[in-house]
Amino acid sequence: MAEPIIYDVLLKGGRVICPASGIDGIRDVAVQAGKIAAIEEAILPSAAKEVIDVSGKLVLPGLIDTHGHIYQYVTGRFGLDPDMVGVRSGVTTVVDQGGPSCMTLPGFRKFIAEPAETNVLAFLSAYLVGGLEGHFYPNLYQPDCVDIEATVRSATANRDIVRGIKGHAEIGGFARWGIKVMEMAAEIARRSEVPLYVHFGQLWGLPESGVNGEDADTILERVIPLLKEGDVLAHPFTRHPGGFVNRQGELHHVIQAAIDRGLKVDVGHGSHFSYRLAKQALAAGVVPHTLGADMHGYNTQVPEIPVPLGTPEEHEDDENHPFKGQARFSLTQAMSSMMTLGLDLDYVVRMVTTHPAKMLQMEDTLGSLAVGRTADVSVLDDVRGRFVLRDNEDHHVIAERLLQPAFCLRKGKRIDADSPILPQAIAA
């Protein structure tokens, strides 16, 4: 007699890597009613309604992008379609970094998080205006535009999607207001009992009065004492002033001590990313814990989306402003970059599964293919050859291994990786 059909979907013959479950090997993964139903060395194809051959592919817990900009329309050219960054790029969970604020979170929930097929979370902006196009309007981000009480209330009441707070520690803000805004952001995160995700590396241009006695290379050592265990230092490999590597080309002396006391490091790739500085920081022992792509409308080519009517046509330093991006990238390409820089596949998988799940305090629901969990699964092609990867300093590295998304399952539903923003492989 034929075996009874008991599964909706069977992913057959792929290399399953699930650090949370201790699995790394060829396995079959069965899905029933949107949940992981079984992971075994062999499951009969006749036991499933749909069998997908994933031989030669990587089958991973649904990827988590810790740094997205997906508050579409409200944040101007920054906000990308959440599913274009998420499920259509093989990523099942995207964390918006600082798009919504306590004032704009209801709209983010109703018009972004709820309609999206991607699992959408957020780190709430410390600023009342959230992630507007602040490089045009930096005065919106001064201390008078922070409401500690209102932001704590919003973060606490919306814990299902608000998993942290976003702040910026960079020379443009420090030259205007000193450390005050960062002190306020740290207080919001402490009182909300969530991580604070801190942007390092220049973000705003300097005011007309210049640096006003501030030094970009001292910002890290002044901000880190404000932070608590579990807070996140972002953009360790930034090419902009105020990052982990100072103007003399030396790794900042406070970084290792910060990591030793429980602070975390997120790559926050974006247009900030520099292979040159990444090699230097990694050689000095700085290994990031998580990997966010940091894709937005300024560093991602989305030709079908025009400049919103009524917004400034160009930035005053459009060719050089910190958000500008030329090199195309994605979360999976950032994973490829990390392997090219010397990190092994197992660790890179942890950077986009178990580690961010812990950062989000969601280890019970994300980052694992354990039986009974929601069937969020990312299936990647593991392509071998020689490929050119380029950063925005126009530095090149040669990757002998390129990870590309094939499709994902989100709550058991298959969604192909057809996003128009995914980079194409460039042969060396």
GROMACS .gro file of C-alpha atoms in nm:
model
  428
    1MET     CA    1   0.000   0.000   0.000
    2ALA     CA    2   0.115   0.354  -0.073
    3GLU     CA    3   0.236   0.567   0.215
    4PRO     CA    4  -0.032   0.814   0.330
    5ILE     CA    5   0.027   1.177   0.235
    6ILE     CA    6   0.103   1.353   0.560
    7TYR     CA    7   0.315   1.656   0.456
    8ASP     CA    8   0.236   1.962   0.249
    9VAL     CA    9   0.593   2.025   0.128
   10LEU     CA   10   0.910   1.817   0.126
   11LEU     CA   11   1.250   1.979   0.067
   12LYS     CA   12   1.456   1.684  -0.049
   13GLY     CA   13   1.829   1.627  -0.056
   14GLY     CA   14   1.971   1.964   0.047
   15ARG     CA   15   2.253   2.041   0.287
   16VAL     CA   16   2.069   2.147   0.600
   17ILE     CA   17   2.264   2.376   0.831
   18CYS     CA   18   2.084   2.460   1.153
   19PRO     CA   19   2.329   2.566   1.426
   20ALA     CA   20   2.048   2.587   1.683
   21SER     CA   21   1.971   2.217   1.630
   22GLY     CA   22   2.330   2.105   1.574
   23ILE     CA   23   2.251   1.983   1.221
   24ASP     CA   24   2.492   2.008   0.928
   25GLY     CA   25   2.440   1.743   0.663
   26ILE     CA   26   2.220   1.612   0.385
   27ARG     CA   27   1.865   1.597   0.517
   28ASP     CA   28   1.505   1.606   0.403
   29VAL     CA   29   1.283   1.873   0.558
   30ALA     CA   30   0.907   1.820   0.575
   31VAL     CA   31   0.652   2.095   0.630
   32GLN     CA   32   0.292   2.057   0.739
   33ALA     CA   33   0.040   2.333   0.811
   34GLY     CA   34   0.311   2.599   0.800
   35LYS     CA   35   0.530   2.426   1.059
   36ILE     CA   36   0.849   2.221   1.043
   37ALA     CA   37   0.714   1.867   1.075
   38ALA     CA   38   1.025   1.650   1.036
   39ILE     CA   39   1.396   1.662   0.954
   40GLU     CA   40   1.534   1.321   0.863
   41GLU     CA   41   1.804   1.164   0.649
   42ALA     CA   42   1.537   1.029   0.414
   43ILE     CA   43   1.163   1.088   0.387
   44LEU     CA   44   0.963   0.910   0.118
   45PRO     CA   45   0.850   1.149  -0.157
   46SER     CA   46   0.512   0.979  -0.157
   47ALA     CA   47   0.451   1.120   0.192
   48ALA     CA   48   0.421   1.476   0.062
   49LYS     CA   49   0.185   1.666  -0.166
   50GLU     CA   50   0.473   1.868  -0.311
   51VAL     CA   51   0.835   1.757  -0.337
   52ILE     CA   52   1.105   2.016  -0.412
   53ASP     CA   53   1.446   1.884  -0.511
   54VAL     CA   54   1.706   2.099  -0.335
   55SER     CA   55   2.007   1.877  -0.405
   56GLY     CA   56   2.325   2.083  -0.407
   57LYS     CA   57   2.160   2.373  -0.228
   58LEU     CA   58   2.188   2.504   0.127
   59VAL     CA   59   1.876   2.476   0.341
   60LEU     CA   60   1.894   2.721   0.632
   61PRO     CA   61   1.668   2.860   0.901
   62GLY     CA   62   1.491   3.164   0.758
   63LEU     CA   63   1.753   3.438   0.721
   64ILE     CA   64   1.725   3.741   0.949
   65ASP     CA   65   1.840   4.078   0.812
   66THR     CA   66   1.918   4.289   1.118
   67HIS     CA   67   1.938   4.618   0.928
   68GLY     CA   68   1.676   4.716   0.673
   69HIS     CA   69   1.505   5.038   0.567
   70ILE     CA   70   1.154   4.938   0.469
   71TYR     CA   71   0.919   5.213   0.586
   72GLN     CA   72   0.819   5.268   0.225
   73TYR     CA   73   0.686   5.615   0.127
   74VAL     CA   74   0.703   5.758   0.481
   75THR     CA   75   1.085   5.767   0.486
   76GLY     CA   76   1.122   5.908   0.135
   77ARG     CA   77   1.381   5.743  -0.084
   78PHE     CA   78   1.515   5.541   0.207
   79GLY     CA   79   1.216   5.310   0.235
   80LEU     CA   80   1.215   5.000   0.014
   81ASP     CA   81   0.933   4.752  -0.031
   82PRO     CA   82   0.966   4.506   0.261
   83ASP     CA   83   0.909   4.196   0.049
   84MET     CA   84   1.161   4.311  -0.212
   85VAL     CA   85   1.425   4.324   0.063
   86GLY     CA   86   1.274   4.024   0.243
   87VAL     CA   87   1.109   3.713   0.102
   88ARG     CA   88   1.175   3.801  -0.263
   89SER     CA   89   1.545   3.815  -0.170
   90GLY     CA   90   1.536   3.485   0.020
   91VAL     CA   91   1.514   3.657   0.360
   92THR     CA   92   1.222   3.573   0.588
   93THR     CA   93   1.269   3.835   0.863
   94VAL     CA   94   1.374   4.198   0.815
   95VAL     CA   95   1.439   4.442   1.100
   96ASP     CA   96   1.378   4.805   1.007
   97GLN     CA   97   1.645   5.016   1.174
   98GLY     CA   98   1.500   5.344   1.289
   99GLY     CA   99   1.230   5.401   1.027
  100PRO     CA  100   0.930   5.425   1.261
  101SER     CA  101   0.918   5.646   1.570
  102CYS     CA  102   0.677   5.655   1.860
  103MET     CA  103   0.463   5.887   1.644
  104THR     CA  104   0.473   5.689   1.319
  105LEU     CA  105   0.478   5.330   1.451
  106PRO     CA  106   0.099   5.279   1.411
  107GLY     CA  107   0.135   5.345   1.038
  108PHE     CA  108   0.436   5.115   1.018
  109ARG     CA  109   0.236   4.837   1.180
  110LYS     CA  110  -0.078   4.878   0.965
  111PHE     CA  111   0.073   4.957   0.626
  112ILE     CA  112   0.411   4.779   0.636
  113ALA     CA  113   0.432   4.499   0.894
  114GLU     CA  114   0.078   4.361   0.865
  115PRO     CA  115   0.046   4.343   0.483
  116ALA     CA  116   0.400   4.214   0.421
  117GLU     CA  117   0.463   3.847   0.358
  118THR     CA  118   0.802   3.902   0.520
  119ASN     CA  119   0.821   3.888   0.899
  120VAL     CA  120   0.877   4.257   0.975
  121LEU     CA  121   1.022   4.386   1.302
  122ALA     CA  122   1.165   4.723   1.402
  123PHE     CA  123   1.418   4.904   1.615
  124LEU     CA  124   1.225   5.216   1.707
  125SER     CA  125   1.391   5.548   1.632
  126ALA     CA  126   1.501   5.746   1.935
  127TYR     CA  127   1.387   6.058   1.747
  128LEU     CA  128   1.025   6.173   1.723
  129VAL     CA  129   1.047   6.203   1.344
  130GLY     CA  130   1.195   5.857   1.290
  131GLY     CA  131   1.383   5.783   0.972
  132LEU     CA  132   1.285   6.077   0.756
  133GLU     CA  133   1.540   6.201   0.504
  134GLY     CA  134   1.740   6.356   0.784
  135HIS     CA  135   2.048   6.421   0.574
  136PHE     CA  136   1.839   6.705   0.427
  137TYR     CA  137   1.702   6.819   0.765
  138PRO     CA  138   1.952   6.741   1.045
  139ASN     CA  139   1.788   6.978   1.293
  140LEU     CA  140   1.500   6.732   1.320
  141TYR     CA  141   1.739   6.507   1.515
  142GLN     CA  142   1.845   6.741   1.795
  143PRO     CA  143   1.776   6.671   2.167
  144ASP     CA  144   1.459   6.881   2.164
  145CYS     CA  145   1.319   6.634   1.909
  146VAL     CA  146   1.351   6.334   2.144
  147ASP     CA  147   1.073   6.242   2.388
  148ILE     CA  148   1.203   5.978   2.627
  149GLU     CA  149   0.872   5.906   2.797
  150ALA     CA  150   0.670   5.873   2.477
  151THR     CA  151   0.928   5.649   2.312
  152VAL     CA  152   0.955   5.419   2.614
  153ARG     CA  153   0.575   5.388   2.624
  154SER     CA  154   0.560   5.306   2.254
  155ALA     CA  155   0.841   5.050   2.268
  156THR     CA  156   0.691   4.878   2.572
  157ALA     CA  157   0.335   4.866   2.438
  158ASN     CA  158   0.443   4.729   2.098
  159ARG     CA  159   0.693   4.467   2.201
  160ASP     CA  160   0.563   4.220   1.942
  161ILE     CA  161   0.732   4.420   1.666
  162VAL     CA  162   0.959   4.666   1.851
  163ARG     CA  163   1.272   4.474   1.946
  164GLY     CA  164   1.513   4.760   2.010
  165ILE     CA  165   1.599   5.130   1.980
  166LYS     CA  166   1.807   5.299   1.708
  167GLY     CA  167   2.049   5.587   1.773
  168HIS     CA  168   2.335   5.760   1.592
  169ALA     CA  169   2.679   5.842   1.729
  170GLU     CA  170   2.860   6.037   1.460
  171ILE     CA  171   3.051   6.358   1.406
  172GLY     CA  172   2.773   6.554   1.229
  173GLY     CA  173   2.543   6.518   1.529
  174PHE     CA  174   2.817   6.557   1.791
  175ALA     CA  175   2.935   6.881   1.626
  176ARG     CA  176   2.581   7.016   1.664
  177TRP     CA  177   2.464   6.878   2.000
  178GLY     CA  178   2.746   6.686   2.164
  179ILE     CA  179   2.662   6.355   2.331
  180LYS     CA  180   2.317   6.454   2.462
  181VAL     CA  181   2.108   6.267   2.202
  182MET     CA  182   2.305   5.947   2.262
  183GLU     CA  183   2.252   5.979   2.637
  184MET     CA  184   1.880   6.007   2.577
  185ALA     CA  185   1.875   5.709   2.338
  186ALA     CA  186   2.062   5.496   2.591
  187GLU     CA  187   1.809   5.589   2.860
  188ILE     CA  188   1.518   5.493   2.632
  189ALA     CA  189   1.673   5.151   2.565
  190ARG     CA  190   1.752   5.088   2.933
  191ARG     CA  191   1.401   5.176   3.044
  192SER     CA  192   1.244   4.976   2.761
  193GLU     CA  193   1.470   4.677   2.841
  194VAL     CA  194   1.569   4.628   2.478
  195PRO     CA  195   1.900   4.663   2.290
  196LEU     CA  196   2.023   4.996   2.158
  197TYR     CA  197   2.160   4.973   1.804
  198VAL     CA  198   2.419   5.248   1.754
  199HIS     CA  199   2.524   5.378   1.415
  200PHE     CA  200   2.895   5.471   1.402
  201GLY     CA  201   3.061   5.650   1.111
  202GLN     CA  202   2.968   5.993   0.976
  203LEU     CA  203   2.603   6.033   0.883
  204TRP     CA  204   2.525   6.406   0.864
  205GLY     CA  205   2.741   6.671   0.707
  206LEU     CA  206   2.911   6.914   0.942
  207PRO     CA  207   2.735   7.241   1.035
  208GLU     CA  208   2.869   7.566   0.892
  209SER     CA  209   3.056   7.621   1.219
  210GLY     CA  210   3.260   7.304   1.163
  211VAL     CA  211   3.340   7.035   1.420
  212ASN     CA  212   3.302   7.274   1.718
  213GLY     CA  213   3.583   7.107   1.909
  214GLU     CA  214   3.458   6.752   1.854
  215ASP     CA  215   3.685   6.472   1.729
  216ALA     CA  216   3.533   6.181   1.536
  217ASP     CA  217   3.801   5.947   1.673
  218THR     CA  218   3.687   6.004   2.035
  219ILE     CA  219   3.316   5.932   1.981
  220LEU     CA  220   3.345   5.557   2.040
  221GLU     CA  221   3.524   5.592   2.372
  222ARG     CA  222   3.266   5.845   2.492
  223VAL     CA  223   2.959   5.649   2.382
  224ILE     CA  224   3.053   5.296   2.486
  225PRO     CA  225   3.035   5.371   2.864
  226LEU     CA  226   2.667   5.463   2.810
  227LEU     CA  227   2.585   5.119   2.672
  228LYS     CA  228   2.471   4.800   2.841
  229GLU     CA  229   2.527   4.431   2.773
  230GLY     CA  230   2.349   4.331   2.453
  231ASP     CA  231   2.362   4.675   2.292
  232VAL     CA  232   2.491   4.675   1.936
  233LEU     CA  233   2.780   4.862   1.775
  234ALA     CA  234   2.701   4.898   1.404
  235HIS     CA  235   2.914   4.954   1.095
  236PRO     CA  236   3.249   4.821   1.223
  237PHE     CA  237   3.386   4.831   0.867
  238THR     CA  238   3.264   5.179   0.773
  239ARG     CA  239   3.475   5.387   0.538
  240HIS     CA  240   3.355   5.706   0.710
  241PRO     CA  241   3.516   5.895   1.004
  242GLY     CA  242   3.422   5.780   1.353
  243GLY     CA  243   3.428   5.404   1.293
  244PHE     CA  244   3.626   5.123   1.450
  245VAL     CA  245   3.944   5.216   1.261
  246ASN     CA  246   4.070   5.569   1.330
  247ARG     CA  247   4.231   5.822   1.097
  248GLN     CA  248   4.574   5.677   1.173
  249GLY     CA  249   4.457   5.339   1.048
  250GLU     CA  250   4.449   5.181   1.395
  251LEU     CA  251   4.171   4.980   1.554
  252HIS     CA  252   4.018   5.183   1.837
  253HIS     CA  253   4.152   5.064   2.172
  254VAL     CA  254   3.808   5.044   2.339
  255ILE     CA  255   3.652   4.791   2.100
  256GLN     CA  256   3.779   4.466   2.246
  257ALA     CA  257   3.694   4.570   2.602
  258ALA     CA  258   3.342   4.658   2.486
  259ILE     CA  259   3.298   4.314   2.329
  260ASP     CA  260   3.438   4.149   2.640
  261ARG     CA  261   3.167   4.310   2.854
  262GLY     CA  262   2.885   4.187   2.631
  263LEU     CA  263   2.834   4.449   2.362
  264LYS     CA  264   2.764   4.305   2.017
  265VAL     CA  265   2.881   4.406   1.669
  266ASP     CA  266   2.661   4.417   1.358
  267VAL     CA  267   2.816   4.452   1.014
  268GLY     CA  268   2.548   4.691   0.885
  269HIS     CA  269   2.688   4.648   0.534
  270GLY     CA  270   2.531   4.927   0.329
  271SER     CA  271   2.728   5.174   0.125
  272HIS     CA  272   2.952   5.231   0.429
  273PHE     CA  273   3.118   4.890   0.391
  274SER     CA  274   3.491   4.878   0.309
  275TYR     CA  275   3.684   4.558   0.231
  276ARG     CA  276   4.005   4.743   0.318
  277LEU     CA  277   3.889   4.828   0.671
  278ALA     CA  278   3.711   4.495   0.716
  279LYS     CA  279   4.039   4.310   0.657
  280GLN     CA  280   4.214   4.534   0.909
  281ALA     CA  281   3.948   4.497   1.181
  282LEU     CA  282   3.915   4.120   1.133
  283ALA     CA  283   4.293   4.082   1.151
  284ALA     CA  284   4.281   4.267   1.485
  285GLY     CA  285   4.029   4.014   1.617
  286VAL     CA  286   3.700   4.200   1.570
  287VAL     CA  287   3.452   3.938   1.448
  288PRO     CA  288   3.096   4.074   1.411
  289HIS     CA  289   2.811   3.883   1.571
  290THR     CA  290   2.535   3.967   1.323
  291LEU     CA  291   2.504   4.068   0.960
  292GLY     CA  292   2.260   4.331   0.838
  293ALA     CA  293   2.248   4.432   0.472
  294ASP     CA  294   2.147   4.800   0.530
  295MET     CA  295   1.975   4.834   0.194
  296HIS     CA  296   1.780   5.149   0.115
  297GLY     CA  297   1.676   5.358  -0.181
  298TYR     CA  298   2.000   5.554  -0.196
  299ASN     CA  299   2.235   5.256  -0.217
  300THR     CA  300   2.009   5.016  -0.406
  301GLN     CA  301   1.916   5.047  -0.771
  302VAL     CA  302   1.540   5.036  -0.808
  303PRO     CA  303   1.480   5.195  -1.149
  304GLU     CA  304   1.103   5.157  -1.143
  305ILE     CA  305   1.068   5.378  -0.832
  306PRO     CA  306   1.091   5.752  -0.918
  307VAL     CA  307   1.206   6.029  -0.687
  308PRO     CA  308   0.900   6.129  -0.478
  309LEU     CA  309   0.743   6.450  -0.606
  310GLY     CA  310   0.825   6.755  -0.396
  311THR     CA  311   1.141   6.615  -0.236
  312PRO     CA  312   1.483   6.766  -0.310
  313GLU     CA  313   1.610   6.642  -0.646
  314GLU     CA  314   1.964   6.601  -0.523
  315HIS     CA  315   2.176   6.636  -0.213
  316GLU     CA  316   2.415   6.930  -0.187
  317ASP     CA  317   2.707   6.686  -0.207
  318ASP     CA  318   2.521   6.423  -0.406
  319GLU     CA  319   2.828   6.247  -0.542
  320ASN     CA  320   2.992   6.203  -0.203
  321HIS     CA  321   2.725   6.199   0.062
  322PRO     CA  322   2.746   5.905   0.303
  323PHE     CA  323   2.439   5.722   0.173
  324LYS     CA  324   2.543   5.710  -0.191
  325GLY     CA  325   2.599   5.362  -0.327
  326GLN     CA  326   2.738   5.226  -0.652
  327ALA     CA  327   2.822   4.862  -0.575
  328ARG     CA  328   2.514   4.639  -0.565
  329PHE     CA  329   2.476   4.400  -0.274
  330SER     CA  330   2.225   4.196  -0.075
  331LEU     CA  331   2.219   3.998   0.248
  332THR     CA  332   2.333   3.679   0.075
  333GLN     CA  333   2.608   3.865  -0.109
  334ALA     CA  334   2.717   4.013   0.224
  335MET     CA  335   2.735   3.654   0.352
  336SER     CA  336   2.961   3.574   0.055
  337SER     CA  337   3.178   3.873   0.144
  338MET     CA  338   3.219   3.750   0.499
  339MET     CA  339   3.337   3.409   0.375
  340THR     CA  340   3.573   3.573   0.127
  341LEU     CA  341   3.719   3.769   0.420
  342GLY     CA  342   3.794   3.444   0.603
  343LEU     CA  343   3.489   3.357   0.815
  344ASP     CA  344   3.367   3.000   0.772
  345LEU     CA  345   3.021   2.909   0.645
  346ASP     CA  346   2.898   2.777   0.980
  347TYR     CA  347   2.978   3.106   1.154
  348VAL     CA  348   2.829   3.315   0.874
  349VAL     CA  349   2.506   3.113   0.899
  350ARG     CA  350   2.500   3.187   1.272
  351MET     CA  351   2.535   3.560   1.192
  352VAL     CA  352   2.202   3.553   1.008
  353THR     CA  353   2.013   3.295   1.220
  354THR     CA  354   2.092   3.213   1.583
  355HIS     CA  355   2.286   3.529   1.667
  356PRO     CA  356   2.021   3.779   1.551
  357ALA     CA  357   1.748   3.566   1.708
  358LYS     CA  358   1.928   3.613   2.040
  359MET     CA  359   1.982   3.984   1.976
  360LEU     CA  360   1.608   4.019   1.918
  361GLN     CA  361   1.531   3.810   2.229
  362MET     CA  362   1.336   3.576   2.001
  363GLU     CA  363   1.535   3.250   2.021
  364ASP     CA  364   1.208   3.064   2.087
  365THR     CA  365   1.056   3.165   1.753
  366LEU     CA  366   1.335   3.258   1.509
  367GLY     CA  367   1.665   3.121   1.386
  368SER     CA  368   1.595   2.746   1.402
  369LEU     CA  369   1.450   2.462   1.196
  370ALA     CA  370   1.343   2.271   1.506
  371VAL     CA  371   1.036   2.053   1.462
  372GLY     CA  372   0.726   2.248   1.558
  373ARG     CA  373   0.867   2.587   1.464
  374THR     CA  374   0.712   2.810   1.198
  375ALA     CA  375   0.842   2.691   0.861
  376ASP     CA  376   1.060   2.990   0.775
  377VAL     CA  377   1.331   2.839   0.556
  378SER     CA  378   1.587   3.000   0.322
  379VAL     CA  379   1.721   2.792   0.034
  380LEU     CA  380   2.042   2.919  -0.125
  381ASP     CA  381   2.250   2.823  -0.426
  382ASP     CA  382   2.613   2.766  -0.331
  383VAL     CA  383   2.793   2.859  -0.652
  384ARG     CA  384   3.163   2.785  -0.698
  385GLY     CA  385   3.400   2.969  -0.932
  386ARG     CA  386   3.570   3.308  -0.932
  387PHE     CA  387   3.355   3.616  -0.882
  388VAL     CA  388   3.431   3.985  -0.841
  389LEU     CA  389   3.286   4.160  -0.535
  390ARG     CA  390   3.328   4.538  -0.513
  391ASP     CA  391   3.272   4.799  -0.242
  392ASN     CA  392   3.203   5.173  -0.267
  393GLU     CA  393   3.571   5.255  -0.239
  394ASP     CA  394   3.598   5.053  -0.563
  395HIS     CA  395   3.810   4.793  -0.391
  396HIS     CA  396   3.767   4.444  -0.533
  397VAL     CA  397   3.796   4.099  -0.382
  398ILE     CA  398   3.770   3.765  -0.558
  399ALA     CA  399   3.515   3.525  -0.414
  400GLU     CA  400   3.549   3.157  -0.494
  401ARG     CA  401   3.209   3.090  -0.344
  402LEU     CA  402   2.894   3.292  -0.403
  403LEU     CA  403   2.572   3.243  -0.210
  404GLN     CA  404   2.259   3.334  -0.404
  405PRO     CA  405   1.897   3.297  -0.290
  406ALA     CA  406   1.687   3.040  -0.476
  407PHE     CA  407   1.363   3.068  -0.279
  408CYS     CA  408   1.231   3.071   0.074
  409LEU     CA  409   0.943   2.926   0.264
  410ARG     CA  410   0.757   3.177   0.478
  411LYS     CA  411   0.512   3.002   0.708
  412GLY     CA  412   0.548   2.708   0.471
  413LYS     CA  413   0.458   2.905   0.156
  414ARG     CA  414   0.714   2.906  -0.123
  415ILE     CA  415   0.827   3.247  -0.251
  416ASP     CA  416   1.087   3.261  -0.528
  417ALA     CA  417   1.388   3.494  -0.505
  418ASP     CA  418   1.291   3.721  -0.794
  419SER     CA  419   1.367   4.061  -0.638
  420PRO     CA  420   1.490   4.314  -0.897
  421ILE     CA  421   1.745   4.453  -0.650
  422LEU     CA  422   1.946   4.130  -0.621
  423PRO     CA  423   2.298   4.170  -0.764
  424GLN     CA  424   2.410   3.963  -1.059
  425ALA     CA  425   2.719   3.743  -1.037
  426ILE     CA  426   3.022   3.900  -1.203
  427ALA     CA  427   3.278   3.647  -1.321
  428ALA     CA  428   3.644   3.723  -1.248
   0.00000   0.00000   0.00000
